[in-house]
Amino acid sequence: MGFSTDSRMFVHGLDALCCFSEETVDRKLDLFRSYGFSKEEFMEMFRRAPGIIRSSEESLKSRLEFFLKEIKFKKSVLVHNPVCLMLSVENRVIPRYRVFQIVMSRGMLKKELSFCSMLLLSEENFLEKFVLSFGEDAEELLLAYKGHKLGSSGEQQLQ
């Protein structure tokens, strides 16, 4: 597995592997290889986020497609932050990406920001740092962020 027995992740990795056959793990490795990841990169991702092995092949594929082709993440970003592949694309990634695009296109930040770091913030910290702190633009950013949860009538109000 590549875990040190002193590592906190050792137990998580062991637990994750106990639930799956070698064939299942090999299919997931093959999926990652089909996106250009090496076995070593896959193992590094597993060591960093053992729960990744629990994700279905279908959800991993759709997330890999989104991160690598839509957002154009470099593979190395996912190797170092595999937990991104365990996040809900619909409820977390896409809404935050909308905010990220607005904030970056308007130069609203004083320093360069990686989208990955934005993804890993708690809901409270994300809203505080990237929505509510922008005064006049906060309403637009909140609509970009929460807009996907509004009904099609467009008459619902945000609370």
mmCIF file of C-alpha atoms in Angstrom:
data_model
loop_
_atom_site.group_PDB
_atom_site.id
_atom_site.type_symbol
_atom_site.label_atom_id
_atom_site.label_comp_id
_atom_site.label_asym_id
_atom_site.label_seq_id
_atom_site.Cartn_x
_atom_site.Cartn_y
_atom_site.Cartn_z
ATOM 1 C CA MET A 1 0.000 0.000 0.000
ATOM 2 C CA GLY A 2 2.867 2.352 0.614
ATOM 3 C CA PHE A 3 1.685 3.608 4.001
ATOM 4 C CA SER A 4 3.953 3.907 6.993
ATOM 5 C CA THR A 5 2.472 1.998 9.917
ATOM 6 C CA ASP A 6 2.941 5.226 11.914
ATOM 7 C CA SER A 7 0.763 7.176 9.503
ATOM 8 C CA ARG A 8 -2.763 8.181 10.503
ATOM 9 C CA MET A 9 -3.834 7.229 6.989
ATOM 10 C CA PHE A 10 -2.668 3.637 7.421
ATOM 11 C CA VAL A 11 -5.909 2.635 9.172
ATOM 12 C CA HIS A 12 -8.032 4.452 6.592
ATOM 13 C CA GLY A 13 -6.128 2.819 3.743
ATOM 14 C CA LEU A 14 -6.406 -0.621 5.278
ATOM 15 C CA ASP A 15 -10.129 -0.111 5.897
ATOM 16 C CA ALA A 16 -10.688 1.044 2.318
ATOM 17 C CA LEU A 17 -8.769 -1.869 0.792
ATOM 18 C CA CYS A 18 -10.479 -4.476 2.952
ATOM 19 C CA CYS A 19 -13.799 -3.616 1.339
ATOM 20 C CA PHE A 20 -12.680 -4.158 -2.253
ATOM 21 C CA SER A 21 -11.278 -6.982 -4.331
ATOM 22 C CA GLU A 22 -7.972 -6.676 -6.132
ATOM 23 C CA GLU A 23 -9.945 -6.680 -9.382
ATOM 24 C CA THR A 24 -11.935 -3.615 -8.302
ATOM 25 C CA VAL A 25 -8.786 -1.737 -7.279
ATOM 26 C CA ASP A 26 -7.188 -2.669 -10.624
ATOM 27 C CA ARG A 27 -10.212 -1.310 -12.521
ATOM 28 C CA LYS A 28 -9.884 2.001 -10.681
ATOM 29 C CA LEU A 29 -6.156 2.086 -11.413
ATOM 30 C CA ASP A 30 -6.947 1.451 -15.094
ATOM 31 C CA LEU A 31 -9.441 4.314 -15.031
ATOM 32 C CA PHE A 32 -6.790 6.706 -13.718
ATOM 33 C CA ARG A 33 -4.277 5.402 -16.241
ATOM 34 C CA SER A 34 -6.767 6.149 -19.028
ATOM 35 C CA TYR A 35 -6.482 9.817 -17.974
ATOM 36 C CA GLY A 36 -2.695 9.711 -18.085
ATOM 37 C CA PHE A 37 -1.909 9.018 -14.415
ATOM 38 C CA SER A 38 0.851 6.551 -13.603
ATOM 39 C CA LYS A 39 0.475 3.757 -11.063
ATOM 40 C CA GLU A 40 2.761 5.740 -8.744
ATOM 41 C CA GLU A 41 0.558 8.840 -9.053
ATOM 42 C CA PHE A 42 -2.536 6.750 -8.354
ATOM 43 C CA MET A 43 -0.879 5.249 -5.276
ATOM 44 C CA GLU A 44 0.164 8.715 -4.071
ATOM 45 C CA MET A 45 -3.441 9.875 -4.426
ATOM 46 C CA PHE A 46 -4.631 6.823 -2.513
ATOM 47 C CA ARG A 47 -2.096 7.465 0.271
ATOM 48 C CA ARG A 48 -3.265 11.064 0.584
ATOM 49 C CA ALA A 49 -6.992 10.257 0.415
ATOM 50 C CA PRO A 50 -7.702 6.541 0.916
ATOM 51 C CA GLY A 51 -11.433 7.165 0.610
ATOM 52 C CA ILE A 52 -10.952 7.812 -3.092
ATOM 53 C CA ILE A 53 -11.032 4.058 -3.627
ATOM 54 C CA ARG A 54 -14.597 3.992 -2.269
ATOM 55 C CA SER A 55 -15.897 6.311 -4.990
ATOM 56 C CA SER A 56 -17.665 4.587 -7.846
ATOM 57 C CA GLU A 57 -15.886 4.351 -11.173
ATOM 58 C CA GLU A 58 -18.684 6.378 -12.752
ATOM 59 C CA SER A 59 -18.360 9.255 -10.279
ATOM 60 C CA LEU A 60 -14.556 9.210 -10.504
ATOM 61 C CA LYS A 61 -14.769 9.339 -14.285
ATOM 62 C CA SER A 62 -17.160 12.296 -14.294
ATOM 63 C CA ARG A 63 -15.024 14.156 -11.746
ATOM 64 C CA LEU A 64 -11.811 13.449 -13.641
ATOM 65 C CA GLU A 65 -13.483 14.708 -16.819
ATOM 66 C CA PHE A 66 -14.635 17.857 -15.085
ATOM 67 C CA PHE A 67 -11.354 18.709 -13.359
ATOM 68 C CA LEU A 68 -9.028 17.779 -16.227
ATOM 69 C CA LYS A 69 -11.091 18.893 -19.222
ATOM 70 C CA GLU A 70 -13.488 21.589 -18.007
ATOM 71 C CA ILE A 71 -11.392 23.359 -15.386
ATOM 72 C CA LYS A 72 -8.127 22.201 -16.979
ATOM 73 C CA PHE A 73 -6.400 21.192 -13.754
ATOM 74 C CA LYS A 74 -2.949 19.769 -14.222
ATOM 75 C CA LYS A 75 -2.705 16.149 -13.121
ATOM 76 C CA SER A 76 -0.227 17.183 -10.438
ATOM 77 C CA VAL A 77 -2.926 19.295 -8.736
ATOM 78 C CA LEU A 78 -5.111 16.208 -8.347
ATOM 79 C CA VAL A 79 -2.169 14.045 -7.268
ATOM 80 C CA HIS A 80 -1.439 16.501 -4.443
ATOM 81 C CA ASN A 81 -5.113 17.194 -3.652
ATOM 82 C CA PRO A 82 -7.034 13.997 -4.424
ATOM 83 C CA VAL A 83 -9.745 14.918 -1.943
ATOM 84 C CA CYS A 84 -11.038 17.216 -4.717
ATOM 85 C CA LEU A 85 -12.186 14.058 -6.499
ATOM 86 C CA MET A 86 -14.394 13.221 -3.549
ATOM 87 C CA LEU A 87 -16.310 16.513 -3.544
ATOM 88 C CA SER A 88 -19.743 16.982 -5.067
ATOM 89 C CA VAL A 89 -19.313 18.592 -8.468
ATOM 90 C CA GLU A 90 -22.888 19.850 -8.555
ATOM 91 C CA ASN A 91 -23.171 21.176 -5.003
ATOM 92 C CA ARG A 92 -19.644 22.365 -4.268
ATOM 93 C CA VAL A 93 -17.276 22.476 -7.215
ATOM 94 C CA ILE A 94 -19.404 24.182 -9.880
ATOM 95 C CA PRO A 95 -20.881 26.842 -7.564
ATOM 96 C CA ARG A 96 -17.449 27.735 -6.210
ATOM 97 C CA TYR A 97 -15.989 27.732 -9.700
ATOM 98 C CA ARG A 98 -18.583 30.337 -10.734
ATOM 99 C CA VAL A 99 -17.462 32.575 -7.869
ATOM 100 C CA PHE A 100 -13.799 31.898 -8.659
ATOM 101 C CA GLN A 101 -14.293 32.945 -12.281
ATOM 102 C CA ILE A 102 -15.957 36.236 -11.304
ATOM 103 C CA VAL A 103 -13.423 37.082 -8.606
ATOM 104 C CA MET A 104 -10.425 36.292 -10.820
ATOM 105 C CA SER A 105 -11.765 37.947 -13.994
ATOM 106 C CA ARG A 106 -12.375 41.194 -12.120
ATOM 107 C CA GLY A 107 -9.087 41.138 -10.237
ATOM 108 C CA MET A 108 -10.906 41.317 -6.921
ATOM 109 C CA LEU A 109 -8.144 39.565 -4.965
ATOM 110 C CA LYS A 110 -4.896 41.108 -3.841
ATOM 111 C CA LYS A 111 -2.950 37.884 -4.351
ATOM 112 C CA GLU A 112 -3.073 34.908 -6.695
ATOM 113 C CA LEU A 113 -5.423 32.138 -5.590
ATOM 114 C CA SER A 114 -5.620 28.499 -6.561
ATOM 115 C CA PHE A 115 -9.097 27.174 -7.173
ATOM 116 C CA CYS A 116 -8.170 24.037 -5.260
ATOM 117 C CA SER A 117 -7.550 26.001 -2.066
ATOM 118 C CA MET A 118 -10.967 27.627 -2.494
ATOM 119 C CA LEU A 119 -12.572 24.192 -2.826
ATOM 120 C CA LEU A 120 -11.111 22.896 0.406
ATOM 121 C CA LEU A 121 -12.395 25.704 2.628
ATOM 122 C CA SER A 122 -15.351 25.092 4.914
ATOM 123 C CA GLU A 123 -18.660 26.571 3.762
ATOM 124 C CA GLU A 124 -18.466 29.276 6.416
ATOM 125 C CA ASN A 125 -14.891 30.291 5.549
ATOM 126 C CA PHE A 126 -15.615 30.238 1.823
ATOM 127 C CA LEU A 127 -18.645 32.518 2.156
ATOM 128 C CA GLU A 128 -16.808 34.867 4.490
ATOM 129 C CA LYS A 129 -13.665 35.184 2.347
ATOM 130 C CA PHE A 130 -15.013 35.024 -1.199
ATOM 131 C CA VAL A 131 -18.589 36.244 -1.105
ATOM 132 C CA LEU A 132 -19.511 38.385 1.880
ATOM 133 C CA SER A 133 -16.223 40.291 2.060
ATOM 134 C CA PHE A 134 -16.807 41.954 -1.320
ATOM 135 C CA GLY A 135 -19.431 44.503 -0.203
ATOM 136 C CA GLU A 136 -21.264 45.740 -3.288
ATOM 137 C CA ASP A 137 -20.430 42.597 -5.261
ATOM 138 C CA ALA A 138 -21.560 40.218 -2.494
ATOM 139 C CA GLU A 139 -25.100 39.863 -3.828
ATOM 140 C CA GLU A 140 -23.925 38.979 -7.323
ATOM 141 C CA LEU A 141 -21.372 36.516 -5.934
ATOM 142 C CA LEU A 142 -23.991 34.934 -3.688
ATOM 143 C CA LEU A 143 -26.338 34.569 -6.655
ATOM 144 C CA ALA A 144 -23.531 32.979 -8.686
ATOM 145 C CA TYR A 145 -22.847 30.631 -5.792
ATOM 146 C CA LYS A 146 -26.385 29.739 -4.730
ATOM 147 C CA GLY A 147 -28.120 30.354 -8.056
ATOM 148 C CA HIS A 148 -28.121 26.679 -8.968
ATOM 149 C CA LYS A 149 -30.363 26.000 -5.951
ATOM 150 C CA LEU A 150 -33.042 28.496 -6.977
ATOM 151 C CA GLY A 151 -36.166 27.220 -8.674
ATOM 152 C CA SER A 152 -36.708 27.807 -12.366
ATOM 153 C CA SER A 153 -39.302 30.489 -11.613
ATOM 154 C CA GLY A 154 -36.527 32.814 -10.457
ATOM 155 C CA GLU A 155 -38.935 34.306 -7.896
ATOM 156 C CA GLN A 156 -37.423 32.637 -4.877
ATOM 157 C CA GLN A 157 -35.317 34.862 -2.698
ATOM 158 C CA LEU A 158 -32.076 34.005 -1.012
ATOM 159 C CA GLN A 159 -32.167 34.052 2.763
#
